[in-house]
Coordinates of C-alpha atoms and ligand atoms in Angstrom, one line a residue:
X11 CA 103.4 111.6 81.4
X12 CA 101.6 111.6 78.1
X13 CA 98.2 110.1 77.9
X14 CA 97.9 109.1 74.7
X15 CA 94.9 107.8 72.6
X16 CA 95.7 106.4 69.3
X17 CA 93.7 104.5 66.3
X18 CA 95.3 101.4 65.7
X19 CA 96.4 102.1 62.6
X20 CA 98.5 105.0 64.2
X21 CA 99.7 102.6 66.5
X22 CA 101.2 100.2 64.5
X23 CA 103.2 102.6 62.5
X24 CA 104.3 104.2 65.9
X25 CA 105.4 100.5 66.5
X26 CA 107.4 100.2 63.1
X27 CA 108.9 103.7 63.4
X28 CA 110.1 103.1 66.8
X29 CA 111.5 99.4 66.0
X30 CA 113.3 100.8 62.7
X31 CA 114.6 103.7 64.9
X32 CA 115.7 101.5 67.6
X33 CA 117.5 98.7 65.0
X34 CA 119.3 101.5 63.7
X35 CA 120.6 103.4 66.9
X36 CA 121.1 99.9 68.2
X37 CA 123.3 98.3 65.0
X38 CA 126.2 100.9 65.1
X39 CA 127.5 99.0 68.1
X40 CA 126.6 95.4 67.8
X41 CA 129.8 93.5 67.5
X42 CA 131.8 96.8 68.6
X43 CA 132.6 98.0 71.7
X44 CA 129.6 98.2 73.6
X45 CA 129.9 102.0 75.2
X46 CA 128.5 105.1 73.6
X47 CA 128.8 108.6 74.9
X48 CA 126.4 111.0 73.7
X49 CA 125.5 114.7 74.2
X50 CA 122.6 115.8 76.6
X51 CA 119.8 116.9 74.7
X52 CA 118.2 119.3 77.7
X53 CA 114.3 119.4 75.9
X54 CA 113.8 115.8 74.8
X55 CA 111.2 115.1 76.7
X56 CA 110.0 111.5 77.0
X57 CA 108.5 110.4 73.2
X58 CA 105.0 108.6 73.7
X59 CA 105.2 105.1 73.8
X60 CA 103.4 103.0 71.3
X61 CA 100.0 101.0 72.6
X62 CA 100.9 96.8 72.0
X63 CA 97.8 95.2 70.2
X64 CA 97.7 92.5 72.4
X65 CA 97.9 94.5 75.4
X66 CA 95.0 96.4 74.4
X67 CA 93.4 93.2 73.3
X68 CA 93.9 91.7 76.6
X69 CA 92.7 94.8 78.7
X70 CA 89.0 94.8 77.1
X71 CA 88.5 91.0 77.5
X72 CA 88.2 91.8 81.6
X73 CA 84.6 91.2 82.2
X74 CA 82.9 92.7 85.3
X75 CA 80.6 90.1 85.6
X76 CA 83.1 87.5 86.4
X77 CA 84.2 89.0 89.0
X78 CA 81.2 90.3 90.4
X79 CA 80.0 86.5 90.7
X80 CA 83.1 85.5 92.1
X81 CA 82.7 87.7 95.0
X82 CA 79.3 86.8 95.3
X83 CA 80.3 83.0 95.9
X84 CA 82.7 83.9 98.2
X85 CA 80.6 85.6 100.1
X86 CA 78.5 82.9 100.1
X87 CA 80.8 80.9 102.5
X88 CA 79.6 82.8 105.4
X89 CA 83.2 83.4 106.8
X90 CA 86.7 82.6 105.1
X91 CA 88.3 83.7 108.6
X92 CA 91.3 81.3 108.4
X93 CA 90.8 79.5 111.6
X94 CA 87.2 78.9 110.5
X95 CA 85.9 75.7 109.3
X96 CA 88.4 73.5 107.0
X97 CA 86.0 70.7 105.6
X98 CA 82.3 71.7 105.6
X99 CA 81.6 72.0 101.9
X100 CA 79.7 75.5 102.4
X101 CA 80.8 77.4 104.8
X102 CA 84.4 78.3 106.0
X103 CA 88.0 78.7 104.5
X104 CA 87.9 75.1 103.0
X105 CA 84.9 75.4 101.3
X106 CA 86.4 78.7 99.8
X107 CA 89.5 77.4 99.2
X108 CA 88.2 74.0 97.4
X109 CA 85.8 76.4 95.6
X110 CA 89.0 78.9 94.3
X111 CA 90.8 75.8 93.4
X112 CA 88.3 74.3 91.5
X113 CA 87.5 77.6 89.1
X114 CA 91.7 77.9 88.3
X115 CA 91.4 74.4 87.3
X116 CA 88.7 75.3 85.1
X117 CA 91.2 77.9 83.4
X118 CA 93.7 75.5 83.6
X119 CA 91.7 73.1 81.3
X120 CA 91.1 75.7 79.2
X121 CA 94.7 77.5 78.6
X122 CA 96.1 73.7 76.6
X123 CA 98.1 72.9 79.6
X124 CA 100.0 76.5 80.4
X125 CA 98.5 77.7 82.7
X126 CA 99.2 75.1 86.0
X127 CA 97.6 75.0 89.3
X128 CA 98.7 73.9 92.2
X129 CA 97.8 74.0 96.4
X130 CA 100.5 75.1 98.5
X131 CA 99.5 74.2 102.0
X132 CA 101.4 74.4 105.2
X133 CA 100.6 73.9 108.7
X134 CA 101.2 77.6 110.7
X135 CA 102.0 77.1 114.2
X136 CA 100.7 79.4 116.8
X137 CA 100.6 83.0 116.4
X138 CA 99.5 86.1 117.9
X139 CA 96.2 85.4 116.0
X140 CA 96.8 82.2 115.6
X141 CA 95.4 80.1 118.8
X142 CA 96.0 76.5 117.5
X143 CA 98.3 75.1 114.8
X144 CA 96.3 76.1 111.7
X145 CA 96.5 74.2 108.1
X146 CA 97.2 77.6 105.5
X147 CA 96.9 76.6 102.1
X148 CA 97.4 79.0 99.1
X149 CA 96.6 78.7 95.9
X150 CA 98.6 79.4 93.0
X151 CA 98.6 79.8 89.1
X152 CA 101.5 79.7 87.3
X153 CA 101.4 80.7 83.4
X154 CA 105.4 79.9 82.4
X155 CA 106.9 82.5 80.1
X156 CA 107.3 81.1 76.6
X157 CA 110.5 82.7 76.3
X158 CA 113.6 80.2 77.3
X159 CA 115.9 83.3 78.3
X160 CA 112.7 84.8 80.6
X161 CA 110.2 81.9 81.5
X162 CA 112.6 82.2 84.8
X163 CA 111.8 85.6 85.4
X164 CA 108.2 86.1 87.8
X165 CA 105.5 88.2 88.4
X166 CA 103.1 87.6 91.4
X167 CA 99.3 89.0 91.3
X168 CA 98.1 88.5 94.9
X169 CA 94.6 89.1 96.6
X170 CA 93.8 87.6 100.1
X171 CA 90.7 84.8 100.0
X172 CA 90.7 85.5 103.8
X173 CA 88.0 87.6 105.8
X174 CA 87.4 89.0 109.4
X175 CA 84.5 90.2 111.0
X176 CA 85.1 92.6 113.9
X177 CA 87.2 89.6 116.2
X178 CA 90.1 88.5 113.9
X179 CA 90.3 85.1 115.8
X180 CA 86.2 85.0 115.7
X181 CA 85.8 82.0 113.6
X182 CA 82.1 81.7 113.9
X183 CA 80.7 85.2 113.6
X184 CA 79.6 85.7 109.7
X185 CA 82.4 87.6 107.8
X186 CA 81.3 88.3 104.1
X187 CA 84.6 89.8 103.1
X188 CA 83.3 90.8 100.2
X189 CA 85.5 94.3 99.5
X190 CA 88.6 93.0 101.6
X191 CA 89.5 91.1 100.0
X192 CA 86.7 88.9 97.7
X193 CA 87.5 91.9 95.6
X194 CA 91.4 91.2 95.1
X195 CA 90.6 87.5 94.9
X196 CA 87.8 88.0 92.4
X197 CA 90.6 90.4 90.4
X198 CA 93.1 87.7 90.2
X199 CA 91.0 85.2 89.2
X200 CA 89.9 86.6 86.1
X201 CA 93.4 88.1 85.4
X202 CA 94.1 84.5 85.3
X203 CA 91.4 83.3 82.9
X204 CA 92.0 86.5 80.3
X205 CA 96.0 86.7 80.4
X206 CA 96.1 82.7 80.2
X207 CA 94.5 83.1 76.6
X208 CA 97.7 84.6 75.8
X209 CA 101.8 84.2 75.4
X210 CA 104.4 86.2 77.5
X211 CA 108.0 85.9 77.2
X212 CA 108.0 85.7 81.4
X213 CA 106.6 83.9 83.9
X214 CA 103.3 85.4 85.9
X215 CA 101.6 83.9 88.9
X216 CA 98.0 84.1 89.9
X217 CA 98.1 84.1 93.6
X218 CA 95.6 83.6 96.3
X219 CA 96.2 83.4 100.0
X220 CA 94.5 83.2 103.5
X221 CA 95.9 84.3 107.0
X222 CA 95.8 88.0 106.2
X223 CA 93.9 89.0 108.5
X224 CA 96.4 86.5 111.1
X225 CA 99.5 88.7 110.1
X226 CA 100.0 88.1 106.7
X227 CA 100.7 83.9 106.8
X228 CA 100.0 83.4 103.3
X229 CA 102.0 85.5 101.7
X230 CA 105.3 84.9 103.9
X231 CA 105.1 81.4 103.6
X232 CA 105.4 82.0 99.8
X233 CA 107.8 84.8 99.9
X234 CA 109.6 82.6 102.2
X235 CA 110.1 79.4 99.9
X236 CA 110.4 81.9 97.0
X237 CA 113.8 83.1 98.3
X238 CA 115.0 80.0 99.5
X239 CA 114.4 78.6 95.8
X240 CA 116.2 81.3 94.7
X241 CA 113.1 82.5 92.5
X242 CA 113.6 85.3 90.2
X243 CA 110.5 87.8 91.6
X244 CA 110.8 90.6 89.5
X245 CA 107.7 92.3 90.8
X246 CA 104.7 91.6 93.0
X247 CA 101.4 93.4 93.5
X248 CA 99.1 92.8 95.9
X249 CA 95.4 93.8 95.2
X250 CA 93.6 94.4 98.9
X251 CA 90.6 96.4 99.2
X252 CA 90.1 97.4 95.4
X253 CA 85.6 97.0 96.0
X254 CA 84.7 100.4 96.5
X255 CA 84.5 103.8 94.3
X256 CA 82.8 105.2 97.6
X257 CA 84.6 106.2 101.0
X258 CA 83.3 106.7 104.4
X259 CA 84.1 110.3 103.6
X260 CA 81.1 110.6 101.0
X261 CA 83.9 110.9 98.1
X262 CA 82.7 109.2 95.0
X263 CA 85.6 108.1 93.2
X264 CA 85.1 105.3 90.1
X265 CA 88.6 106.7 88.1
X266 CA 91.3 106.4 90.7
X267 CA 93.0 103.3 92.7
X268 CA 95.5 104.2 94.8
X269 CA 99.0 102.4 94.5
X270 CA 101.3 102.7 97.6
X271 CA 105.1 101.7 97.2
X272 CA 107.8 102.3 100.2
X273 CA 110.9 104.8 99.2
X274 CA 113.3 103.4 101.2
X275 CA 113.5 99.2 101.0
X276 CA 112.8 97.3 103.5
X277 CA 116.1 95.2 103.2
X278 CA 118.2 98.0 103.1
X279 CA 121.8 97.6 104.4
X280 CA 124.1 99.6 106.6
X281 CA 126.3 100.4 103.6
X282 CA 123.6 101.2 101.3
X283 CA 121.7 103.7 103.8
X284 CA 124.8 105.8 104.0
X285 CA 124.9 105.7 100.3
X286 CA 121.0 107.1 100.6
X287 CA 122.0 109.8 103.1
X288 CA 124.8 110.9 101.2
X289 CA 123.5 110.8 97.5
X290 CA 119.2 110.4 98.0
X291 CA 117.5 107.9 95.9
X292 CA 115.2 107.0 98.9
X293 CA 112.6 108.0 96.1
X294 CA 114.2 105.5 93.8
X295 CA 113.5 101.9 95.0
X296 CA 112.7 99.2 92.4
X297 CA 109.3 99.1 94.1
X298 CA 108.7 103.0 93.4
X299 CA 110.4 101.9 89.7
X300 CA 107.8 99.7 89.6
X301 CA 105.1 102.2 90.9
X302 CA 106.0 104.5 88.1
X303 CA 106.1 101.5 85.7
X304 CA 102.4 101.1 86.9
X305 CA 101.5 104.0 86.6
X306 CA 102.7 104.7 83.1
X307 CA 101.2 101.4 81.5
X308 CA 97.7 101.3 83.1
X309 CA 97.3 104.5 82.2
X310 CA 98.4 104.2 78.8
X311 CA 96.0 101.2 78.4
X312 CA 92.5 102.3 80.3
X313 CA 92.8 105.9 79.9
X314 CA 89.9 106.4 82.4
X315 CA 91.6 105.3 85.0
X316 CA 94.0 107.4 87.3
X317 CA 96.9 105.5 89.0
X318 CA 97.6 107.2 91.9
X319 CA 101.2 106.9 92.9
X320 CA 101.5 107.1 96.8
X321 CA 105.0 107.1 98.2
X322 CA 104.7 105.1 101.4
X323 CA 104.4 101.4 102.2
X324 CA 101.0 101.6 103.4
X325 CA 98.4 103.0 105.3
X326 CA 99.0 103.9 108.8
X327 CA 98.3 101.5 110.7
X328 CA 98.0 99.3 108.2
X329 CA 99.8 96.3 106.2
X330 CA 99.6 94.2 103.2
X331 CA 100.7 91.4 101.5
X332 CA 103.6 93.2 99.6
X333 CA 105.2 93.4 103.0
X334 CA 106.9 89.9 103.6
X335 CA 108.0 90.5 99.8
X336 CA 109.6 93.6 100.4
X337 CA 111.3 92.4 103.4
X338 CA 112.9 89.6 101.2
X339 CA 114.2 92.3 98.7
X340 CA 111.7 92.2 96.0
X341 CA 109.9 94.8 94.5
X342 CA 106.0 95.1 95.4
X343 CA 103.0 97.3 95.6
X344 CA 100.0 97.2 97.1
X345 CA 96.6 98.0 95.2
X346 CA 93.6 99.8 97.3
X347 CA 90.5 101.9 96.0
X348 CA 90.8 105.9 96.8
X349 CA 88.9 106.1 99.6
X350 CA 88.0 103.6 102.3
X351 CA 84.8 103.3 104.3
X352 CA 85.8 102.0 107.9
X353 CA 82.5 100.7 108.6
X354 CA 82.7 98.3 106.0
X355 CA 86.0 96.6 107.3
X356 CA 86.4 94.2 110.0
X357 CA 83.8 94.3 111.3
X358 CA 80.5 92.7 112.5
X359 CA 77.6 92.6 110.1
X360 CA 74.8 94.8 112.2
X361 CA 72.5 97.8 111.9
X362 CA 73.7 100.5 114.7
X363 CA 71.9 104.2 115.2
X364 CA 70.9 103.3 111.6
X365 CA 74.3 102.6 110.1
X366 CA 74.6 99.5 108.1
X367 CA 78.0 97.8 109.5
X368 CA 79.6 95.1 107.6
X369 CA 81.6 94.2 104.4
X370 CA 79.1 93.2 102.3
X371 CA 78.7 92.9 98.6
X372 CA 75.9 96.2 98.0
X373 CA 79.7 98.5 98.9
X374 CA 81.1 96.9 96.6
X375 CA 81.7 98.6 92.7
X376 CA 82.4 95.6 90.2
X377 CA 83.0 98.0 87.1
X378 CA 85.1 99.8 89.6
X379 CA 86.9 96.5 90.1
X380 CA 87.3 95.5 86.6
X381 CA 89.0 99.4 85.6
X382 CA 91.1 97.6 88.9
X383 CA 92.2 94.4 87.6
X384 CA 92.5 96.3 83.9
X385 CA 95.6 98.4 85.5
X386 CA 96.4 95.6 86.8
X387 CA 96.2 93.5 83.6
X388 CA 97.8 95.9 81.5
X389 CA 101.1 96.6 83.6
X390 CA 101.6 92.5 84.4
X391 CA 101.5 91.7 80.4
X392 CA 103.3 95.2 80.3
X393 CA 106.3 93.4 82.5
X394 CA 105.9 90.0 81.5
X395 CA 106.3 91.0 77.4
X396 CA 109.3 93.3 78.3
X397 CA 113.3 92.1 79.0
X398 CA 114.1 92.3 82.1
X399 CA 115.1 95.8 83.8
X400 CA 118.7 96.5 83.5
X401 CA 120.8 94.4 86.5
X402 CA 124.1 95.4 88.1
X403 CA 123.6 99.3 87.0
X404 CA 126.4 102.1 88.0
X405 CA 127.4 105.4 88.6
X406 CA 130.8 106.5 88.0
X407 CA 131.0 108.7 90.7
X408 CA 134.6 110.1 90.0
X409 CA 133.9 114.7 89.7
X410 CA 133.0 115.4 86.7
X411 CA 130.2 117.1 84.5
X412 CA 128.9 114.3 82.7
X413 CA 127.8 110.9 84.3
X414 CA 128.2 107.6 83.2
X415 CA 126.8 104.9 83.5
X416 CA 127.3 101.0 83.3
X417 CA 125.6 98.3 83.5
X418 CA 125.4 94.3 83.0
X419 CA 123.9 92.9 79.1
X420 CA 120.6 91.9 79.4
X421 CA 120.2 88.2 77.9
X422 CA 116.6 88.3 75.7
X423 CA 117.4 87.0 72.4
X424 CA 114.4 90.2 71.0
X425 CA 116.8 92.5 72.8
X426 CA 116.9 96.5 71.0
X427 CA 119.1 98.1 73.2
X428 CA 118.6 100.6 75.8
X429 CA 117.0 104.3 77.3
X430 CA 118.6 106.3 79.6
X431 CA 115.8 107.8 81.4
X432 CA 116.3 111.1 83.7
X433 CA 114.1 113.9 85.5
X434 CA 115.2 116.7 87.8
X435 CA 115.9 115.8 91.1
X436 CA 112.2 117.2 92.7
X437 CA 110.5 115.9 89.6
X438 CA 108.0 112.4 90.8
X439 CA 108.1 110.9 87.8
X440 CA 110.6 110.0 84.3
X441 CA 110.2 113.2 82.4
X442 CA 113.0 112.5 79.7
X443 CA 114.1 109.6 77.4
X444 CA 116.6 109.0 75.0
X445 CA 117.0 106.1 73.1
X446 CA 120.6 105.0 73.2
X447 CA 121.2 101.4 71.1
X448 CA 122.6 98.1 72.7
X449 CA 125.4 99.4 74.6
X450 CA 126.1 98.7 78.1
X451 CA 127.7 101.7 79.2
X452 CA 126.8 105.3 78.1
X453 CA 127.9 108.8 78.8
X454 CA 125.9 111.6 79.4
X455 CA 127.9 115.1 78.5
X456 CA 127.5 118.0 80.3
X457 CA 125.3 116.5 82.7
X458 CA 126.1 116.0 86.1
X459 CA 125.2 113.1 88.0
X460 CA 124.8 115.7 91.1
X461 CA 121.8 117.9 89.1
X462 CA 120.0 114.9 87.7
X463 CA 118.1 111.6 88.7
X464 CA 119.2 109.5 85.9
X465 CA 117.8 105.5 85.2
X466 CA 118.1 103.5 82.5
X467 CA 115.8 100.8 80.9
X468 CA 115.8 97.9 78.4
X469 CA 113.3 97.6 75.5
X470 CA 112.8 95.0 72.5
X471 CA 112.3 94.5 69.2
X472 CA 108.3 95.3 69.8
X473 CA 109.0 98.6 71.7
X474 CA 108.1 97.0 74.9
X475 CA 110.0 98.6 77.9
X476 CA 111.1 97.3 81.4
X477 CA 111.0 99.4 84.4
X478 CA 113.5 101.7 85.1
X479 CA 116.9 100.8 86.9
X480 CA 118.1 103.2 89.3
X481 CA 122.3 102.8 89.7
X482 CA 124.3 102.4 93.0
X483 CA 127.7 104.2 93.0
X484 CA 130.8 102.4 91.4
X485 CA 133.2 100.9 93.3
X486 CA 136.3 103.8 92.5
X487 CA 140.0 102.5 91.8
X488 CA 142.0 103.5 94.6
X489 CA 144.0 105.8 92.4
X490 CA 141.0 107.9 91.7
X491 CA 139.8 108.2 95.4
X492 CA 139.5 111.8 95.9
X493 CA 139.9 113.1 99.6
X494 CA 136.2 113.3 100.9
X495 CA 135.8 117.3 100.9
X496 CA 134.6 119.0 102.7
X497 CA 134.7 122.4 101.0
Ligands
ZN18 ZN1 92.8 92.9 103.3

């Protein structure tokens, strides 16, 4: 993927270029039948993308102070273990949570009434790490999209205000927290106060939760309600253990952050694995689409940092507060530094055979932090400035040499058209574009489905992209069916 690094003034005429280019591939068939079929042009590689102004804008206003006092006041609490104390003013998950609540408000004040805040509190009855009925409450910040045909469309930003010490049902013991996860937390909150300065045609919510550490309480609870209310999550990431540019390993690392995304989704059904084991596209989720999306944008917008795309769910062992997402069919990733140090997590703060045990703000890396939340910053407006990816996409999968492709008309009003996106089958990433107007249906010629991954994605009027859609296999007219063959 290209790295590019342009003056402004190069940028904005990459902008116009690609705008006029698009109008005029897309106006042959407005009003026409919306199909196309095109030849394969093998060596198009994909064309650099353009930087958006206010993207870049947006990315520099992340301030590592911020968040480095953030996580210093959280730390402050003593413990945020959620079974800890609920109404002492300065120590335990209230006073956190009263704290957190107060400094979105702040933003809230500050944003002219967009951005809205509100406490989401449930009572979580007893759980493996949950000894008594508990009171869970998370916080959320919701800046609506400004864009009637997307403000239903969503994008979470999580980070767990939560903490453990070595017991996770130890509500006493101190448990500073301060890389998992005051570093997330600290993230989202200034993601907030930047990106509510600004205008996105979709929704974005600024999340923070407790009961991590209990099994991930928080964030089910809101995945939960999410999918009962039928909400529209395009993508979630979560941002968990994001502190540290040094592991426990000695590796000194201030330009990567690792972003894991599972293959095969969570929710898969019956029918759709036996589509997988027939066909592949376990590398072709909408949460590794979303991975590559990632990867692609923050690394377009803070060139110094690497994204680096790792093709599992999480760490073994391990889980995040993607997971209850994923399991509910939306796309999500998990944000974590490179390497971790072990003796910083979950455990008591002590001094053993001279090691100093503990998570404790001195680990953590705030400019490290703020490169974090600037990937982070930049793929969210990224999303939340694009039209939506492409829904309802197929595959004819009738034998022949080209492939074609269909797939439902996307609804933004600053609609361009489309790109049908493809790479060879043992290629990670999108290696090849090709703009292809507002159609909803296109033909590749001479280009077999069988050879090729192929994707396709929307883009507006700006030049800003969605992530790629990856198709499922048409339903074939029984006329068509061709024995299954086994020659
Ligand atoms: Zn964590």
């Amino acid at each position: 993927m290209e790295r590019a690094s342009f003056s402004p003034g190069c940028s904005f005429l990459k902008s116009l270029l690609v705008a006029v280019l698009l109008l005029t591939s897309g106006s042959s068939a407005i009003g026409q039948s919306k199909s196309r079929t095109g030849s394969a042009p093998q060596a198009r590689k994909q064309p650099t993308q353009p930087r958006n102004p206010q993207i870049a804008r947006l990315v520099s206003e992340i301030d590592a102070r911020n968040i480095e006092r953030t996580i210093r006041k959280l730390v402050s609490f003593g413990t945020r273990n959620t079974l800890s104390e609920q109404n002492d003013p300065n120590r335990g998950i209230g006073a956190a949570r009263d704290w957190l609540y107060g400094e979105f408000e702040k933003i809230a004040a500050a944003s002219g009434g967009r951005l809205t805040v509100e406490k989401q509190a449930f009572e979580q009855p007893k759980a493996a790490r949950v000894p008594q009925p508990t009171m869970l409450t998370n916080i959320l910040a919701t800046l609506k999209g400004t864009q009637a045909d997307s403000a239903n469309r969503v994008y979470v930003v999580s980070g767990h205000y939560d903490s453990m010490c070595t017991s996770p049902t130890d509500a006493k013991c101190d448990a500073p927290g301060a890389n998992d996860d005051a570093s997330g937390t600290a993230a989202v909150l200034e993601l907030a106060r930047v990106m509510s300065k600004y205008k996105f045609d979709a929704t974005i919510i600024f999340m923070t939760v407790p009961g991590e550490e209990q099994g991930l309480l928080g964030s089910t609870h809101f995945a939960e309600e999410a999918k009962k209310n039928s909400m529209d999550i395009e993508a979630m990431f979560t941002n968990d253990i994001i502190g540290s540019s040094i592991g426990g390993n000695g590796k000194r690392d201030t330009h990567t952050v690792r972003v894991f995304s599972e293959g095969v989704p969570s929710n898969e059904t019956q029918q759709e694995a036996m589509t997988r084991r027939s066909v592949g596209g376990e590398n072709d989720s909408a949460s590794r689409q979303l991975a590559r999306f990632i990867k692609e944008s923050g690394e377009r917008y803070v060139p110094g940092m690497k994204v680096w795309m790792i093709y599992r769910r999480d760490r073994y062992g391990r889980g995040g507060d993607h997971q209850p997402f994923l399991e509910r069919g939306y796309a999500a990733v998990r944000f974590t530094e490179p390497n971790e140090d072990y003796h910083h997590q979950h455990q008591n703060v002590r001094v053993e055979n001279g090691i100093q045990y503990g998570d404790l703000p001195q680990f953590d890396d705030f400019n490290y932090i703020a490169d974090v939340a600037r990937v982070n910053a930049a793929s969210l407006a990224a999303l939340a400035l694009a039209p939506a990816r492409p829904k309802n996409l197929m595959v004819n999968t009738g034998l022949s040499n080209d492939t074609e492709l269909k797939w439902d008309a996307n609804k933004e009003i600053d609609l361009a058209g489309y790109e049908i996106v493809w790479r060879d089958t043992t290629e990670p990433v999108w290696t090849h574009a090709q703009s292809i107007g507002n159609v909803n249906s296109y033909t590749m010629k001479g280009m077999s489905k069988d050879n090729y991954f192929f994707g396709v994605r929307a883009i507006d009027k700006e030049g800003n992209r969605s992530p790629v859609s990856y198709p499922r296999p048409m339903p074939r007219a029984p006329a068509n069916r061709t024995t299954p063959a086994s020659n």
